[in-house]
Tab-separated table of C-alpha atoms and ligand atoms in Angstrom:
chain	number	residue	atom	x	y	z
M	2	UNK	CA	76.416	119.235	121.018
M	3	UNK	CA	79.597	117.180	121.377
M	4	UNK	CA	82.246	117.143	118.637
M	5	UNK	CA	84.116	113.935	117.832
M	6	UNK	CA	87.090	114.554	120.112
M	7	UNK	CA	89.001	111.733	118.419
M	8	UNK	CA	89.853	114.247	115.689
M	9	UNK	CA	92.064	115.982	118.233
M	10	UNK	CA	94.247	112.850	118.294
M	11	UNK	CA	95.128	113.342	114.616
M	12	UNK	CA	98.072	115.320	113.310
M	13	UNK	CA	96.812	118.863	112.543
M	14	UNK	CA	96.791	118.262	108.763
M	15	UNK	CA	96.804	115.378	106.326
M	16	UNK	CA	100.316	114.618	104.975
M	17	UNK	CA	99.738	115.771	101.394
M	18	UNK	CA	97.858	118.891	102.529
M	19	UNK	CA	100.837	119.787	104.735
M	20	UNK	CA	103.229	119.368	101.804
M	21	UNK	CA	100.963	121.417	99.509
M	22	UNK	CA	100.875	124.142	102.161
M	23	UNK	CA	104.695	124.235	102.367
M	24	UNK	CA	104.979	124.296	98.571
M	25	UNK	CA	102.523	127.171	98.250
M	26	UNK	CA	104.611	129.156	100.717
M	27	UNK	CA	107.776	128.339	98.740
M	28	UNK	CA	106.184	129.327	95.415
M	29	UNK	CA	104.962	132.624	96.852
M	30	UNK	CA	108.458	133.442	98.091
M	31	UNK	CA	110.091	132.240	94.838
M	32	UNK	CA	107.772	133.198	91.969
M	33	UNK	CA	110.399	132.229	89.349
M	34	UNK	CA	110.820	128.716	90.734
M	35	UNK	CA	111.483	125.685	88.494
M	36	UNK	CA	109.851	123.151	90.845
M	37	UNK	CA	109.615	119.526	89.727
M	38	UNK	CA	106.993	117.565	91.637
M	39	UNK	CA	107.740	113.935	92.428
M	40	UNK	CA	105.781	114.125	95.678
M	41	UNK	CA	102.111	113.116	95.717
M	42	UNK	CA	101.364	110.115	93.502
M	43	UNK	CA	99.403	112.058	90.929
M	44	UNK	CA	99.539	111.016	87.286
M	45	UNK	CA	100.499	113.405	84.490
M	46	UNK	CA	99.641	111.538	81.269
M	47	UNK	CA	96.177	112.070	79.749
M	48	UNK	CA	93.475	109.408	79.773
M	49	UNK	CA	93.686	106.640	77.170
M	50	UNK	CA	91.938	107.559	73.857
M	51	UNK	CA	89.336	104.763	74.221
M	52	UNK	CA	88.451	106.016	77.705
M	53	UNK	CA	88.015	109.574	76.419
M	54	UNK	CA	85.825	108.301	73.587
M	55	UNK	CA	83.626	106.393	76.061
M	56	UNK	CA	83.353	109.449	78.350
M	57	UNK	CA	82.366	111.640	75.373
M	58	UNK	CA	79.790	109.170	74.160
M	59	UNK	CA	78.307	108.821	77.646
M	60	UNK	CA	78.180	112.605	78.078
M	61	UNK	CA	76.323	112.922	74.813
M	62	UNK	CA	73.894	110.128	75.858
M	63	UNK	CA	73.149	112.215	78.947
M	64	UNK	CA	72.163	115.093	76.622
M	65	UNK	CA	69.413	113.104	74.874
M	66	UNK	CA	66.000	112.273	76.269
M	67	UNK	CA	66.038	108.679	74.992
M	68	UNK	CA	69.434	107.755	76.464
M	69	UNK	CA	69.489	109.919	79.607
M	70	UNK	CA	70.403	108.158	82.904
M	71	UNK	CA	69.337	109.370	86.344
M	72	UNK	CA	70.292	107.613	89.563
M	73	UNK	CA	72.182	104.430	88.844
M	74	UNK	CA	72.516	101.269	90.942
M	75	UNK	CA	74.437	102.106	94.149
M	76	UNK	CA	76.696	99.092	93.603
M	77	UNK	CA	77.622	100.254	90.092
M	78	UNK	CA	76.254	99.488	86.629
M	79	UNK	CA	76.439	95.858	85.487
M	80	UNK	CA	78.544	96.852	82.464
M	81	UNK	CA	81.325	98.130	84.754
M	82	UNK	CA	81.108	95.362	87.330
M	83	UNK	CA	81.222	92.788	84.561
M	84	UNK	CA	84.294	94.481	83.045
M	85	UNK	CA	85.981	94.286	86.473
M	86	UNK	CA	84.914	90.653	86.842
M	87	UNK	CA	86.538	89.802	83.486
M	88	UNK	CA	89.690	91.740	84.408
M	89	UNK	CA	90.063	89.436	87.426
M	90	UNK	CA	89.028	86.314	85.517
M	91	UNK	CA	91.904	86.923	83.100
M	92	UNK	CA	94.231	86.388	86.062
M	93	UNK	CA	92.414	83.287	87.266
M	94	UNK	CA	90.372	84.988	90.018
M	95	UNK	CA	86.634	84.196	89.866
M	96	UNK	CA	84.281	86.760	91.326
M	97	UNK	CA	80.504	86.921	91.427
M	98	UNK	CA	78.911	90.158	90.247
M	99	UNK	CA	77.391	90.871	93.655
M	100	UNK	CA	80.870	90.746	95.234
M	101	UNK	CA	81.992	93.806	93.231
M	102	UNK	CA	81.061	97.337	94.360
M	103	UNK	CA	82.054	100.258	92.091
M	104	UNK	CA	82.866	103.532	93.828
M	105	UNK	CA	84.522	106.911	93.402
M	106	UNK	CA	87.928	105.648	94.521
M	107	UNK	CA	89.907	103.432	96.862
M	108	UNK	CA	90.660	106.263	99.296
M	109	UNK	CA	86.938	106.760	99.983
M	110	UNK	CA	86.300	103.032	100.287
M	111	UNK	CA	89.223	102.325	102.625
M	112	UNK	CA	87.908	105.138	104.840
M	113	UNK	CA	84.202	104.296	104.510
M	114	UNK	CA	84.643	100.590	105.271
M	115	UNK	CA	85.366	101.542	108.903
M	116	UNK	CA	81.598	102.236	109.230
M	117	UNK	CA	81.165	98.454	109.506
M	118	UNK	CA	83.525	98.012	112.442
M	119	UNK	CA	82.844	98.303	116.138
M	120	UNK	CA	84.976	100.902	117.898
M	121	UNK	CA	86.372	98.142	120.071
M	122	UNK	CA	88.652	96.570	117.458
M	123	UNK	CA	92.427	96.588	117.394
M	124	UNK	CA	93.919	97.639	114.065
M	125	UNK	CA	97.288	96.450	112.780
M	126	UNK	CA	99.057	98.441	110.063
M	127	UNK	CA	102.598	98.276	108.770
M	128	UNK	CA	104.905	101.165	109.610
M	129	UNK	CA	105.572	102.964	107.244
M	130	UNK	CA	101.944	103.134	106.080
M	131	UNK	CA	99.536	105.071	103.844
M	132	UNK	CA	98.200	107.555	106.438
M	133	UNK	CA	94.526	107.076	105.479
M	134	UNK	CA	94.371	103.654	107.200
M	135	UNK	CA	95.584	105.127	110.472
M	136	UNK	CA	93.706	108.430	110.441
M	137	UNK	CA	90.313	106.938	109.543
M	138	UNK	CA	90.583	104.551	112.493
M	139	UNK	CA	91.841	107.210	114.904
M	140	UNK	CA	88.814	109.318	113.903
M	141	UNK	CA	86.639	106.559	115.354
M	142	UNK	CA	88.861	106.074	118.403
M	143	UNK	CA	90.213	102.617	117.580
M	144	UNK	CA	93.515	101.323	118.933
M	145	UNK	CA	96.203	101.124	116.236
M	146	UNK	CA	99.213	98.788	116.435
M	147	UNK	CA	102.180	98.846	114.087
M	148	UNK	CA	104.125	96.030	112.382
M	149	UNK	CA	107.624	97.337	111.755
M	150	UNK	CA	108.726	97.561	108.130
M	151	UNK	CA	112.520	97.752	108.107
M	152	UNK	CA	115.306	97.407	105.564
M	153	UNK	CA	115.980	93.966	107.122
M	154	UNK	CA	112.521	92.632	106.219
M	155	UNK	CA	112.481	94.545	102.930
M	156	UNK	CA	109.650	96.726	104.365
M	157	UNK	CA	107.399	93.660	104.178
M	158	UNK	CA	106.579	92.758	107.796
M	159	UNK	CA	105.134	89.298	108.451
M	160	UNK	CA	102.643	88.380	111.181
M	161	UNK	CA	103.866	88.011	114.742
M	162	UNK	CA	101.891	85.378	116.653
M	163	UNK	CA	102.399	87.388	119.861
M	164	UNK	CA	100.420	90.309	118.443
M	165	UNK	CA	96.663	89.912	118.160
M	166	UNK	CA	94.751	92.266	115.930
M	167	UNK	CA	91.150	92.248	114.722
M	168	UNK	CA	91.737	94.120	111.480
M	169	UNK	CA	94.941	94.069	109.400
M	170	UNK	CA	95.763	96.461	106.535
M	171	UNK	CA	98.141	95.346	103.759
M	172	UNK	CA	99.011	97.363	100.666
M	173	UNK	CA	101.006	95.525	97.980
M	174	UNK	CA	102.699	96.928	95.915
M	175	UNK	CA	103.170	99.093	98.928
M	176	UNK	CA	102.595	102.773	99.326
M	177	UNK	CA	105.026	104.291	100.303
M	178	UNK	CA	107.862	101.757	100.020
M	179	UNK	CA	107.101	100.144	96.643
M	180	UNK	CA	107.838	96.722	98.176
M	181	UNK	CA	105.700	93.808	96.924
M	182	UNK	CA	104.716	90.711	98.900
M	183	UNK	CA	105.339	87.286	97.385
M	184	UNK	CA	102.511	84.731	97.482
M	185	UNK	CA	104.196	83.129	100.523
M	186	UNK	CA	104.213	86.474	102.363
M	187	UNK	CA	100.542	87.094	101.639
M	188	UNK	CA	99.696	83.491	102.545
M	189	UNK	CA	101.257	84.092	105.975
M	190	UNK	CA	98.893	87.054	106.517
M	191	UNK	CA	95.870	85.126	105.223
M	192	UNK	CA	96.680	82.210	107.536
M	193	UNK	CA	97.101	84.588	110.476
M	194	UNK	CA	93.739	86.246	109.764
M	195	UNK	CA	91.894	82.949	109.255
M	196	UNK	CA	93.388	81.531	112.465
M	197	UNK	CA	92.544	84.608	114.578
M	198	UNK	CA	89.266	85.339	112.752
M	199	UNK	CA	90.646	88.767	111.872
M	200	UNK	CA	89.727	90.809	108.817
M	201	UNK	CA	92.385	91.491	106.162
M	202	UNK	CA	91.914	94.749	104.238
M	203	UNK	CA	94.006	94.477	101.086
M	204	UNK	CA	94.756	97.625	99.100
M	205	UNK	CA	95.574	96.653	95.508
M	206	UNK	CA	95.663	100.221	94.141
M	207	UNK	CA	99.078	99.652	92.516
M	208	UNK	CA	98.571	96.079	91.223
M	209	UNK	CA	98.825	97.132	87.565
M	210	UNK	CA	102.475	98.112	88.131
M	211	UNK	CA	103.544	94.549	88.948
M	212	UNK	CA	105.672	93.385	86.028
M	213	UNK	CA	107.068	90.228	87.652
M	214	UNK	CA	104.495	87.574	86.784
M	215	UNK	CA	105.413	85.436	89.778
M	216	UNK	CA	104.121	88.110	92.183
M	217	UNK	CA	100.457	88.203	93.262
M	218	UNK	CA	98.316	91.177	92.237
M	219	UNK	CA	95.167	90.286	94.145
M	220	UNK	CA	94.710	88.841	97.618
M	221	UNK	CA	92.173	86.473	96.066
M	222	UNK	CA	95.030	84.678	94.294
M	223	UNK	CA	95.877	83.361	97.774
M	224	UNK	CA	94.116	80.279	99.115
M	225	UNK	CA	91.859	81.046	102.069
M	226	UNK	CA	91.571	84.791	101.323
M	227	UNK	CA	87.875	84.622	100.475
M	228	UNK	CA	87.230	83.722	104.114
M	229	UNK	CA	89.076	86.692	105.586
M	230	UNK	CA	89.750	89.491	103.083
M	231	UNK	CA	88.287	92.530	101.364
M	232	UNK	CA	90.155	94.016	98.385
M	233	UNK	CA	90.216	97.651	97.265
M	234	UNK	CA	91.053	98.522	93.666
M	235	UNK	CA	91.514	101.830	91.938
M	236	UNK	CA	91.663	103.257	88.451
M	237	UNK	CA	93.664	106.264	89.673
M	238	UNK	CA	97.072	104.871	88.851
M	239	UNK	CA	95.976	101.992	86.597
M	240	UNK	CA	94.128	104.225	84.141
M	241	UNK	CA	95.047	107.786	85.129
M	242	UNK	CA	91.749	108.443	86.961
M	243	UNK	CA	93.135	110.564	89.837
M	244	UNK	CA	90.966	113.453	88.638
M	245	UNK	CA	88.205	111.352	87.058
M	246	UNK	CA	87.538	109.193	90.159
M	247	UNK	CA	86.617	105.543	90.053
M	248	UNK	CA	87.540	102.558	92.188
M	249	UNK	CA	85.971	99.361	93.446
M	250	UNK	CA	85.780	97.102	96.463
M	251	UNK	CA	85.458	93.332	96.450
M	252	UNK	CA	83.676	91.708	99.371
M	253	UNK	CA	83.447	87.903	99.001
M	254	UNK	CA	80.181	86.233	99.900
M	255	UNK	CA	81.967	83.777	102.263
M	256	UNK	CA	83.205	86.600	104.495
M	257	UNK	CA	81.278	86.520	107.760
M	258	UNK	CA	81.890	87.496	111.385
M	259	UNK	CA	79.801	86.584	114.425
M	260	UNK	CA	77.387	88.987	116.102
M	261	UNK	CA	75.672	87.542	119.180
M	262	UNK	CA	76.603	84.049	118.031
M	263	UNK	CA	75.161	84.482	114.539
M	264	UNK	CA	77.437	84.653	111.447
M	265	UNK	CA	76.749	87.943	109.624
M	266	UNK	CA	77.693	88.557	105.989
M	267	UNK	CA	80.061	91.511	105.526
M	268	UNK	CA	78.935	91.780	101.900
M	269	UNK	CA	75.343	92.419	102.991
M	270	UNK	CA	76.440	95.032	105.553
M	271	UNK	CA	78.564	96.844	102.944
M	272	UNK	CA	75.630	96.759	100.533
M	273	UNK	CA	73.416	98.198	103.274
M	274	UNK	CA	75.983	100.910	103.976
M	275	UNK	CA	76.479	101.849	100.321
M	276	UNK	CA	72.771	101.895	99.445
M	277	UNK	CA	72.177	104.222	102.402
M	278	UNK	CA	75.125	106.605	102.107
M	279	UNK	CA	76.200	106.470	98.447
M	280	UNK	CA	74.359	107.075	95.188
M	281	UNK	CA	76.996	105.563	92.945
M	282	UNK	CA	79.713	106.962	90.696
M	283	UNK	CA	78.445	108.987	87.751
M	284	UNK	CA	77.217	107.070	84.703
M	285	UNK	CA	79.735	108.933	82.527
M	286	UNK	CA	82.707	107.961	84.714
M	287	UNK	CA	81.556	104.343	84.915
M	288	UNK	CA	81.413	104.209	81.107
M	289	UNK	CA	84.985	105.529	80.975
M	290	UNK	CA	86.094	103.004	83.604
M	291	UNK	CA	84.499	100.094	81.729
M	292	UNK	CA	86.390	101.177	78.605
M	293	UNK	CA	89.636	101.153	80.621
M	294	UNK	CA	88.966	97.546	81.709
M	295	UNK	CA	88.264	96.362	78.147
M	296	UNK	CA	91.162	94.461	76.481
M	297	UNK	CA	91.888	97.327	74.053
M	298	UNK	CA	91.457	100.000	76.737
M	299	UNK	CA	93.798	98.201	79.121
M	300	UNK	CA	96.399	97.866	76.358
M	301	UNK	CA	96.301	101.668	76.011
M	302	UNK	CA	96.506	102.163	79.791
M	303	UNK	CA	99.497	99.806	79.878
M	304	UNK	CA	101.409	102.133	77.551
M	305	UNK	CA	101.121	104.860	80.194
M	306	UNK	CA	102.197	102.452	82.932
M	307	UNK	CA	105.250	101.475	80.826
M	308	UNK	CA	106.050	105.158	80.404
M	309	UNK	CA	106.009	105.670	84.186
M	310	UNK	CA	108.098	102.511	84.597
M	311	UNK	CA	110.839	104.141	82.513
M	312	UNK	CA	110.815	107.043	84.983
M	313	UNK	CA	111.124	104.594	87.884
M	314	UNK	CA	114.164	103.055	86.162
M	315	UNK	CA	115.712	106.485	85.668
M	316	UNK	CA	115.277	107.303	89.386
M	317	UNK	CA	116.614	103.869	90.403
M	318	UNK	CA	119.688	104.270	88.148
M	319	UNK	CA	120.532	107.645	89.707
M	320	UNK	CA	120.316	106.215	93.220
M	321	UNK	CA	122.354	103.140	92.248
M	322	UNK	CA	125.061	105.333	90.693
M	323	UNK	CA	125.418	107.138	94.010
M	324	UNK	CA	125.314	104.058	96.221
M	325	UNK	CA	122.016	105.019	97.865
M	326	UNK	CA	120.010	102.092	99.213
M	327	UNK	CA	116.457	102.048	97.855
M	328	UNK	CA	113.323	99.866	97.687
M	329	UNK	CA	110.498	99.612	95.159
M	330	UNK	CA	110.540	100.910	91.624
M	331	UNK	CA	110.561	97.701	89.581
M	332	UNK	CA	106.979	96.637	90.299
M	333	UNK	CA	105.740	99.923	91.652
M	334	UNK	CA	105.502	103.630	90.827
M	335	UNK	CA	107.182	104.511	94.148
M	336	UNK	CA	110.859	104.578	95.030
M	337	UNK	CA	111.774	104.672	98.684
M	338	UNK	CA	115.340	105.525	99.596
M	339	UNK	CA	117.536	106.187	102.580
M	340	UNK	CA	118.175	109.888	103.085
M	341	UNK	CA	121.860	110.475	102.364
M	342	UNK	CA	124.177	111.003	105.313
M	343	UNK	CA	121.537	109.755	107.785
M	344	UNK	CA	119.477	112.952	107.357
M	345	UNK	CA	115.961	113.126	108.794
M	346	UNK	CA	113.314	113.061	106.085
M	347	UNK	CA	111.801	116.546	106.652
M	348	UNK	CA	115.330	117.963	106.731
M	349	UNK	CA	116.043	116.232	103.404
M	350	UNK	CA	112.692	117.510	102.042
M	351	UNK	CA	113.861	121.071	102.765
M	352	UNK	CA	117.276	120.420	101.187
M	353	UNK	CA	115.647	119.018	98.028
M	354	UNK	CA	113.218	121.923	97.877
M	355	UNK	CA	115.609	124.758	98.597
M	356	UNK	CA	118.719	123.482	96.849
M	357	UNK	CA	117.379	121.729	93.735
M	358	UNK	CA	113.650	122.540	93.668
M	359	UNK	CA	112.630	118.884	93.503
M	360	UNK	CA	109.624	117.870	95.598
M	361	UNK	CA	109.362	114.435	97.205
M	362	UNK	CA	107.546	113.042	100.216
M	363	UNK	CA	109.327	112.758	103.570
M	364	UNK	CA	109.182	109.225	104.932
M	365	UNK	CA	108.293	110.512	108.417
M	366	UNK	CA	104.848	111.358	107.022
M	367	UNK	CA	104.224	107.607	106.709
M	368	UNK	CA	105.336	106.650	110.206
M	369	UNK	CA	108.193	106.375	112.655
M	370	UNK	CA	110.077	103.835	110.513
M	371	UNK	CA	110.117	106.293	107.623
M	372	UNK	CA	111.906	109.048	109.459
M	373	UNK	CA	115.195	108.573	107.588
M	374	UNK	CA	113.592	107.699	104.239
M	375	UNK	CA	112.271	109.637	101.295
M	376	UNK	CA	109.700	108.728	98.623
M	377	UNK	CA	109.810	109.761	94.958
M	378	UNK	CA	107.134	108.939	92.402
M	379	UNK	CA	107.533	108.002	88.770
M	380	UNK	CA	104.389	109.879	87.676
M	381	UNK	CA	105.972	112.983	86.174
M	382	UNK	CA	107.038	113.345	82.531
M	383	UNK	CA	110.259	111.814	81.190
M	384	UNK	CA	111.705	115.300	80.692
M	385	UNK	CA	110.939	116.439	84.244
M	386	UNK	CA	112.070	113.162	85.816
M	387	UNK	CA	115.352	113.238	83.915
M	388	UNK	CA	115.924	116.877	84.864
M	389	UNK	CA	115.065	116.108	88.519
M	390	UNK	CA	117.585	113.242	88.491
M	391	UNK	CA	120.242	115.446	86.906
M	392	UNK	CA	119.745	117.898	89.782
M	393	UNK	CA	119.651	115.120	92.397
M	394	UNK	CA	122.857	113.587	90.997
M	395	UNK	CA	124.535	116.992	91.390
M	396	UNK	CA	123.351	117.280	94.971
M	397	UNK	CA	124.421	113.735	95.860
M	398	UNK	CA	127.885	114.185	94.304
M	399	UNK	CA	128.349	117.337	96.355
M	400	UNK	CA	127.366	115.578	99.576
M	401	UNK	CA	129.509	112.468	99.076
N	523	LIG	C1	100.095	109.098	97.460
N	523	LIG	O1	100.824	109.932	96.930
N	523	LIG	O2	100.414	108.460	98.462
N	523	LIG	C2	98.764	108.827	96.842
N	523	LIG	O3	98.642	109.464	95.622
N	523	LIG	C3	97.710	109.327	97.706
N	523	LIG	C4	96.395	108.730	97.366
N	523	LIG	O4	96.284	107.844	96.525
N	523	LIG	O5	95.447	109.166	98.014
């Protein structure tokens, strides 16, 4: 028996597990703590009423012989895939039903998609980056290259013709920096991938937070993307499904890569993979997700997104007042700022925790270029966010 030794190349624990571990230790030592968590991007508002109604109805259908559902289609029920199709159509993106695959979340899909790739591919990710893209490739032993996100490029690196990669990951609005690519920026990546016959994996988990209508929310708004890209979507942040679990992946029918001189459809390989390893998201959850994608359901979900946006503004105002440079926030639930006084991010994490009991995420957890940055999320309540900012303002005034 041989274990997958590639696991030994990973950091000992996943970023958010490491933070949870440190917080548990803090809470044990300080049982009367008043911690405010602006760390992991986990939502706090309840599901939209229409979603809850759909979940209830579906649960009760499952309790009756005549409406009971067993195994569903591995690709997702038509009612959900059609709701997703219409959601895209509203923004001028046409998708065929068989290009949409419902799942239990974008994290699983971004990890599982690596099943389709040979080990001998070079991966290009931005730095800083959502650690799942890196870790899932290191687990398979692939080579990972980094495109530097810096304050100078607004944490939106563009392709470098001197760097050749087979698979490129882009997340926009970005986790962790909150930065959003313009159509021109995304077009540059699409052109690069088409030219080099590389695959573009586009994570659109935060698209619903884009308020500036001139910014793209799907890679398929960009000409040429159907020839080179796969898109991952999620209801976690769009509809508060972090604990309910539903996402989707779009694999266009034009997307092919050669194997032994023959063009092979990625869509058919993904279908083969999903039908073999996945039995679909539960009927009940898919009913809830379809309700979220309905016009009325989305209007309810948007109220929650607007609520979180107010938190983002509150965080941004506090940083502005203290002259701290930050990114994100306007079109994203994440705010990414320079640690005051040039502090290292884990050092600043400890200061925030021990001095003001506010939890954030150290930028170093997202890569080398994050080592002097810190991420806060807008997903807590107004009351907690305002209190956290009151405490942060106190800390920043003291340090200036
Ligand atoms: C984050 O905080 O980066 C996200 O919530 C993690 C995730 O979506 O898996």
